[in-house]
Coordinates of C-alpha atoms and ligand atoms in Angstrom, one line a residue:
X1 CA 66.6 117.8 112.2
X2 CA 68.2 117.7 108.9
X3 CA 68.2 114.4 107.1
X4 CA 71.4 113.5 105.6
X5 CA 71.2 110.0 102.7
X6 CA 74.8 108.9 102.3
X7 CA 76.9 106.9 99.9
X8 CA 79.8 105.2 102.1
X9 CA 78.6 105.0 105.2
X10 CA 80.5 101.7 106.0
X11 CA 83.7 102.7 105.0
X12 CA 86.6 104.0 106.9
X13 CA 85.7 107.7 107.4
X14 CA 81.8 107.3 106.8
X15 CA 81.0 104.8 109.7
X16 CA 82.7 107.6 112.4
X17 CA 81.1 110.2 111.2
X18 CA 77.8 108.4 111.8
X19 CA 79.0 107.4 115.0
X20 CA 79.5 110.9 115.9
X21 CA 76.7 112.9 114.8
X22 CA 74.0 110.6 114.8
X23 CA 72.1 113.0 117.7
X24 CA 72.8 115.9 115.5
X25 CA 71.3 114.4 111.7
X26 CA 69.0 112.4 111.0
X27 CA 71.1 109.5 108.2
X28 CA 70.1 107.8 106.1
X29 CA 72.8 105.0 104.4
X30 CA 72.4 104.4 100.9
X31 CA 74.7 100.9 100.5
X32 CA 76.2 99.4 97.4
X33 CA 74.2 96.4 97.7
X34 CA 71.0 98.6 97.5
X35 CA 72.5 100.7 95.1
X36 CA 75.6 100.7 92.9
X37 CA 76.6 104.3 92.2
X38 CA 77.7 103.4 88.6
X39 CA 74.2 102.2 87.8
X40 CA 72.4 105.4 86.5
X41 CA 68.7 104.0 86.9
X42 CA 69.3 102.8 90.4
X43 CA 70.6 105.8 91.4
X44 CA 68.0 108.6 89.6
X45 CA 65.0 105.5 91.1
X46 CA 66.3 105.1 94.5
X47 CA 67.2 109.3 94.4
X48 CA 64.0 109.9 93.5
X49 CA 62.2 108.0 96.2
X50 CA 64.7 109.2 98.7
X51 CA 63.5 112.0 100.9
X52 CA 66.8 113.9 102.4
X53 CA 68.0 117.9 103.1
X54 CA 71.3 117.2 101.9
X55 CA 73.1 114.0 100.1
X56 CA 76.6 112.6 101.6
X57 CA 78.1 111.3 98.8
X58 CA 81.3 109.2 100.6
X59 CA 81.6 106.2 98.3
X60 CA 84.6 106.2 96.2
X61 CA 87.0 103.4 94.7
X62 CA 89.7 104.3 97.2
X63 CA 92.3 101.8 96.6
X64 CA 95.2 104.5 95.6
X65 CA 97.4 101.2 94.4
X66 CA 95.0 99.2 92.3
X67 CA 93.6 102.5 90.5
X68 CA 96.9 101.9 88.7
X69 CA 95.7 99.0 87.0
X70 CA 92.1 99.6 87.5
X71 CA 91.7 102.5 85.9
X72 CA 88.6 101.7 83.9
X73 CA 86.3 100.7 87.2
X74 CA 88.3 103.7 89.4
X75 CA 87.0 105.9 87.0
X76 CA 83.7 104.6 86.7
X77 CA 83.3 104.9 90.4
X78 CA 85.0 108.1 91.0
X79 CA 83.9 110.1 88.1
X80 CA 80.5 108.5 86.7
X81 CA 79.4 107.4 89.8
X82 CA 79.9 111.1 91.3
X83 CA 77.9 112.3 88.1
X84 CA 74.8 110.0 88.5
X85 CA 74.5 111.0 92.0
X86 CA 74.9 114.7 91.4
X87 CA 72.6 114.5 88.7
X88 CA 70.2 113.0 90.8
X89 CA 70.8 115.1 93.5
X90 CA 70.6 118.6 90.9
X91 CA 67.2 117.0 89.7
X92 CA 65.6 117.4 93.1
X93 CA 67.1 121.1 93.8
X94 CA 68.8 119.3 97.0
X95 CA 72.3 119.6 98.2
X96 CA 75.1 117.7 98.1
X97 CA 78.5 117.0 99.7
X98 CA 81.4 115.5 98.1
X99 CA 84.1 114.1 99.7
X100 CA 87.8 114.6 97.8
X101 CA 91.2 114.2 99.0
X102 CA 94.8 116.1 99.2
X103 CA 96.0 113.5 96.6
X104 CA 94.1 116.2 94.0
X105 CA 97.8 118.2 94.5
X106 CA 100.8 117.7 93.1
X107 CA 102.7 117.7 96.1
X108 CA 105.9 119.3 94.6
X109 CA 104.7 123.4 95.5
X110 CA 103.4 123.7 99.3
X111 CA 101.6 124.2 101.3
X112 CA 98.0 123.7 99.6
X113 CA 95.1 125.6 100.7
X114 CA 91.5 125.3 98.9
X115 CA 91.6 127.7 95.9
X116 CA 95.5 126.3 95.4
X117 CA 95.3 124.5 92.0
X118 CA 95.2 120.2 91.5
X119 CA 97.4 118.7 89.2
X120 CA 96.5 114.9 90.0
X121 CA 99.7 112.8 89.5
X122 CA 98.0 108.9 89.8
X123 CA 94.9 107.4 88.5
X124 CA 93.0 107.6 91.9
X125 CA 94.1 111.2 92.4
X126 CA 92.9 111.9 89.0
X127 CA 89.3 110.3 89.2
X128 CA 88.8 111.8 92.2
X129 CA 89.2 115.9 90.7
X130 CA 87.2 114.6 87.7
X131 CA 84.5 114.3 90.5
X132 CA 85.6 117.5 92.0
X133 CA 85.2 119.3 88.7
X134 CA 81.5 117.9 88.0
X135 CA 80.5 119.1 91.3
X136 CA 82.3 122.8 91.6
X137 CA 80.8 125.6 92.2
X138 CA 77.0 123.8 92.7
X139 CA 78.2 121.4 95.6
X140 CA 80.1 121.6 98.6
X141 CA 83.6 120.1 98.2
X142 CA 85.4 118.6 101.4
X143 CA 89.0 117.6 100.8
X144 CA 90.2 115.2 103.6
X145 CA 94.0 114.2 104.2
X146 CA 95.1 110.6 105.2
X147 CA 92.2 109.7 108.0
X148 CA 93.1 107.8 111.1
X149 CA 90.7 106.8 113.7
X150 CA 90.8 104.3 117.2
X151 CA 89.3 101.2 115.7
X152 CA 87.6 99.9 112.7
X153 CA 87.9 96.2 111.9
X154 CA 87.4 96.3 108.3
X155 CA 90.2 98.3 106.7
X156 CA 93.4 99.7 108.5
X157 CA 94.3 103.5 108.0
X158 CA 98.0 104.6 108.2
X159 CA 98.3 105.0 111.9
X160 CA 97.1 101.3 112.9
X161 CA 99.1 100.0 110.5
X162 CA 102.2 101.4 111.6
X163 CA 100.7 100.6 115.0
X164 CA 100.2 97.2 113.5
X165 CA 103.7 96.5 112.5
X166 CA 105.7 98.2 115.8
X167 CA 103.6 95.6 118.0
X168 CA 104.3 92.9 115.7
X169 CA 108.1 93.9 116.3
X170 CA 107.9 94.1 112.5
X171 CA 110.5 97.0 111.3
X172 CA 109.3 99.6 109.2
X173 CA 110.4 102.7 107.0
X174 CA 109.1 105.8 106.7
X175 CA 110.0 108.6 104.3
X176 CA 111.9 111.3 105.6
X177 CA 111.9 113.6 102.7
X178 CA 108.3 114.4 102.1
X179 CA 105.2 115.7 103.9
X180 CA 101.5 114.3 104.7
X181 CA 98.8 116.0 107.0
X182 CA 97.1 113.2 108.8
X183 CA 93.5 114.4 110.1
X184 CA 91.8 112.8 113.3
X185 CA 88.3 111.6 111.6
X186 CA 86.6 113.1 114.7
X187 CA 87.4 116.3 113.5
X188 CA 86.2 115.5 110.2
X189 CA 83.3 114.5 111.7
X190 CA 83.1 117.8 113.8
X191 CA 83.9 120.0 111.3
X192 CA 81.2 118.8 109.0
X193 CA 79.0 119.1 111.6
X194 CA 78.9 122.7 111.2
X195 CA 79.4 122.8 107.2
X196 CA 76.1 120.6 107.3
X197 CA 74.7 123.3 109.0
X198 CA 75.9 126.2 107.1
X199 CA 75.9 124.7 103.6
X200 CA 77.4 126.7 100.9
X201 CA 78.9 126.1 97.5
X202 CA 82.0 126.4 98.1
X203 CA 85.5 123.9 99.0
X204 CA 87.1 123.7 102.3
X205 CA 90.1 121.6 103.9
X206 CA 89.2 119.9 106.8
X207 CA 92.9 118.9 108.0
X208 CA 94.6 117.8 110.7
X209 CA 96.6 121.0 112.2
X210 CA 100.0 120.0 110.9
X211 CA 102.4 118.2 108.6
X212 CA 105.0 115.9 109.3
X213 CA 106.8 113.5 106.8
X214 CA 105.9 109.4 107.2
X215 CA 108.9 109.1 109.4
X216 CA 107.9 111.5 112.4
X217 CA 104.4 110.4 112.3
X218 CA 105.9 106.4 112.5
X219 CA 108.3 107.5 115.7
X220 CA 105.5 109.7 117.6
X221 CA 103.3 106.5 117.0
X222 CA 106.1 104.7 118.8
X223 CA 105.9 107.2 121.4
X224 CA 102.5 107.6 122.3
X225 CA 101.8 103.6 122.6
X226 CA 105.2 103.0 124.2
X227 CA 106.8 100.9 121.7
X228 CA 110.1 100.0 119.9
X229 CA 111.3 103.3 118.5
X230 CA 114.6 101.4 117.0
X231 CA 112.3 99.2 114.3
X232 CA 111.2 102.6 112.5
X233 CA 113.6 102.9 109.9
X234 CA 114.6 105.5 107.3
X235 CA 113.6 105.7 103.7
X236 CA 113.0 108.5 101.0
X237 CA 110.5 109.4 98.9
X238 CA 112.5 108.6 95.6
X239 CA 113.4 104.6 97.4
X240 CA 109.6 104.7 98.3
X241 CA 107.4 105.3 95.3
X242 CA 109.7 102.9 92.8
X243 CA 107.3 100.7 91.1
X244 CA 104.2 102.6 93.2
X245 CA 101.7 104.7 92.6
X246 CA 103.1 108.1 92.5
X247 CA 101.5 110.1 95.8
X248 CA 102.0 113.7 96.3
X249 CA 105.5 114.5 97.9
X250 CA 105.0 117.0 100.0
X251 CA 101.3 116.8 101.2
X252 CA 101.4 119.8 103.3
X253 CA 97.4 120.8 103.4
X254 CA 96.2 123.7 105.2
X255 CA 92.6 126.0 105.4
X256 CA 92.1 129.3 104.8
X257 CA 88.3 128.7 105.7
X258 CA 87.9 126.4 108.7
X259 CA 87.3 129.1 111.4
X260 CA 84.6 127.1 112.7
X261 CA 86.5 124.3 114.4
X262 CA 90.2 123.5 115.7
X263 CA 91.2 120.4 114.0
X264 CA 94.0 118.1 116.4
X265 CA 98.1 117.6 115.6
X266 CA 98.5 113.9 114.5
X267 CA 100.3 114.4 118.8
X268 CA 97.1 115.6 119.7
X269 CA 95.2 113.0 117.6
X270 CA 97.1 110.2 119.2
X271 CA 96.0 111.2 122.8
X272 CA 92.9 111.6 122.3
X273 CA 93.3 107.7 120.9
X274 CA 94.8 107.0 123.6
X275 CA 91.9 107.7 125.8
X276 CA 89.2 106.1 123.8
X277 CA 91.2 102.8 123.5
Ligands
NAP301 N1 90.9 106.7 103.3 C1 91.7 107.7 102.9 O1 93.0 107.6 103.1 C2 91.1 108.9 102.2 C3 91.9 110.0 102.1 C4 91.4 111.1 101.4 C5 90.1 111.1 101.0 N2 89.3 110.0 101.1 C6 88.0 109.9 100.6 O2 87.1 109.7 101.6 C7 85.9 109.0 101.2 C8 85.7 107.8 102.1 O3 86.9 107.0 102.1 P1 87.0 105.7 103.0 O4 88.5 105.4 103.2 O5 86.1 105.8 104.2 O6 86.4 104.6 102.0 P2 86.4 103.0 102.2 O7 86.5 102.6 103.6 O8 87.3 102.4 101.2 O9 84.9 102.7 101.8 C9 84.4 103.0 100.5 C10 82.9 103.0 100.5 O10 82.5 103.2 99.1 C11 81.5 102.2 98.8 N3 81.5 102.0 97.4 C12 82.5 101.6 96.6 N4 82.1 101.4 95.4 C13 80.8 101.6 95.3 C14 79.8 101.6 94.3 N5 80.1 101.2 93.1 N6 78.5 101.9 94.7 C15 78.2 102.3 95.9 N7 79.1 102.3 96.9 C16 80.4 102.0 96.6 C17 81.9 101.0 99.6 O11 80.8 100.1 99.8 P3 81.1 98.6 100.1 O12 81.5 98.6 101.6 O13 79.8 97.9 99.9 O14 82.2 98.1 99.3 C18 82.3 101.7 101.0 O15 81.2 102.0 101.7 C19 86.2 108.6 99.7 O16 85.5 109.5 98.9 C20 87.7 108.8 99.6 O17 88.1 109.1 98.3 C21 89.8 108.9 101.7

């Protein structure tokens, strides 16, 4: 069984993936409190005494809004701490997966597939391709589009907190005018299950199957879970970014490369939700 040490593995998107595959890998966690990624001796030390086929490397300063103001420590996460690890990782002759994001795209010339080229527009979206580019071409780059999942007490994705705010009867907006790809973490999880398997250099998109703007995805939510349709209201993406961190407008993310497996509609995604709740 391959053995898999990961950076992450609480998080959002990490902890379902270990959920998931934990029959197929053999993981093990590597967590901040045993080591910080931005600590070069902790990481070549614990590295070194690490025994794994290929390293996970998940962790990430990942809030999109303070990177604005925190750009010092986003970078030193996002960028340094990728370094250190890949170092680390290059040292041993092992291989390594790295975990980026659509935000690496401008969002103003869709859609985006993986040799399409990143022009970060925010500090978050930025750190994150300065990782991308210390990897390339010697690790296997996985960009991911705005995760949602069932349940995870610690730190609401998109979906729940629409969710969220419809059961509250709190009203919301959602942008008409621009695009995201939201991607069912199962897939994620499924999809890496085979690019752990048949490792190569290269990047891939692991995506959910379709775009829709903030607005669509906020009414289908209402939908699906039977709720008040009349408290999603309109904004647009000008209204919506003022004072913000800029994000991508129109995040529509595709594959040329994932033949290996189908990833779900955020409609399709919600179903399946529905049946695990
Ligand atoms: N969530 C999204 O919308 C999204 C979209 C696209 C791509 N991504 C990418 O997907 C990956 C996972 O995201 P996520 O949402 O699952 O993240 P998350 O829930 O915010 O978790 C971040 C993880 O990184 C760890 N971490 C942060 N700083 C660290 C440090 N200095 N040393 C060691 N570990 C550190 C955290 O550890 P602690 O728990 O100890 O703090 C946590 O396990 C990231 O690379 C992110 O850039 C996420």
């Amino acid at each position: 069984m391959l053995k898999i040490a990961l950076t992450g593995a609480d998080g959002l998107v990490g902890s379902r993936i270990i959920e998931l595959l934990n029959k197929d890998f053999e993981f093990f966690p590597i967590p901040q409190t045993e080591m910080d990624i931005t600590d070069v001796d902790k990481v070549k030390n614990r590295l070194a005494e690490t025994d794994f086929d290929i390293f996970f490397h998940l962790a990430a300063y990942t809030n999109v809004a303070g990177a604005e103001t925190n750009k010092d420590i986003c970078f030193k996460i996002n960028r340094d701490g990728t370094k250190n690890i890949f170092d680390a990782v290059y040292s041993k002759g092992k291989k390594m997966v790295y975990i980026s994001t659509d935000f690496v795209f401008d969002g103003k010339t869709p859609p985006y597939f993986e040799d399409s080229l990143p022009n970060p527009i925010a500090v978050y979206a930025a750190s994150k391709y300065e990782g991308e580019k210390i990897v390339r071409d010697k690790a296997m780059i996985v960009r991911i589009a705005y995760p949602y999942r069932a349940s995870f007490d610690i730190k609401k994705d998109f979906f729940r907190t629409f969710k969220f705010y419809l059961e509250q009867k709190k009203p919301l907006s959602g942008i008409t005018d621009s695009l995201m790809t939201p991607t069912f973490i199962d897939d994620i999880a499924y999809g890496l299950k085979y690019l752990f398997n048949n490792y190569s250099t290269a990047i891939y998109h692991l995506v959910g199957a379709r775009s829709l703007s903030p607005y669509d995805a906020a009414l289908l939510v209402a939908e699906k879970f039977n709720l008040d349709k009349s408290l999603v209201g309109k904004t647009s993406y000008d209204e919506y970014v003022k004072g913000k961190a800029p994000l991508p407008k129109l995040a529509d993310i595709r594959s040329k490369k994932n033949n290996f497996w189908k990833m779900k509609s955020f409609e399709e995604g919600l179903e399946e939700i529905k049946k695990q709740l």
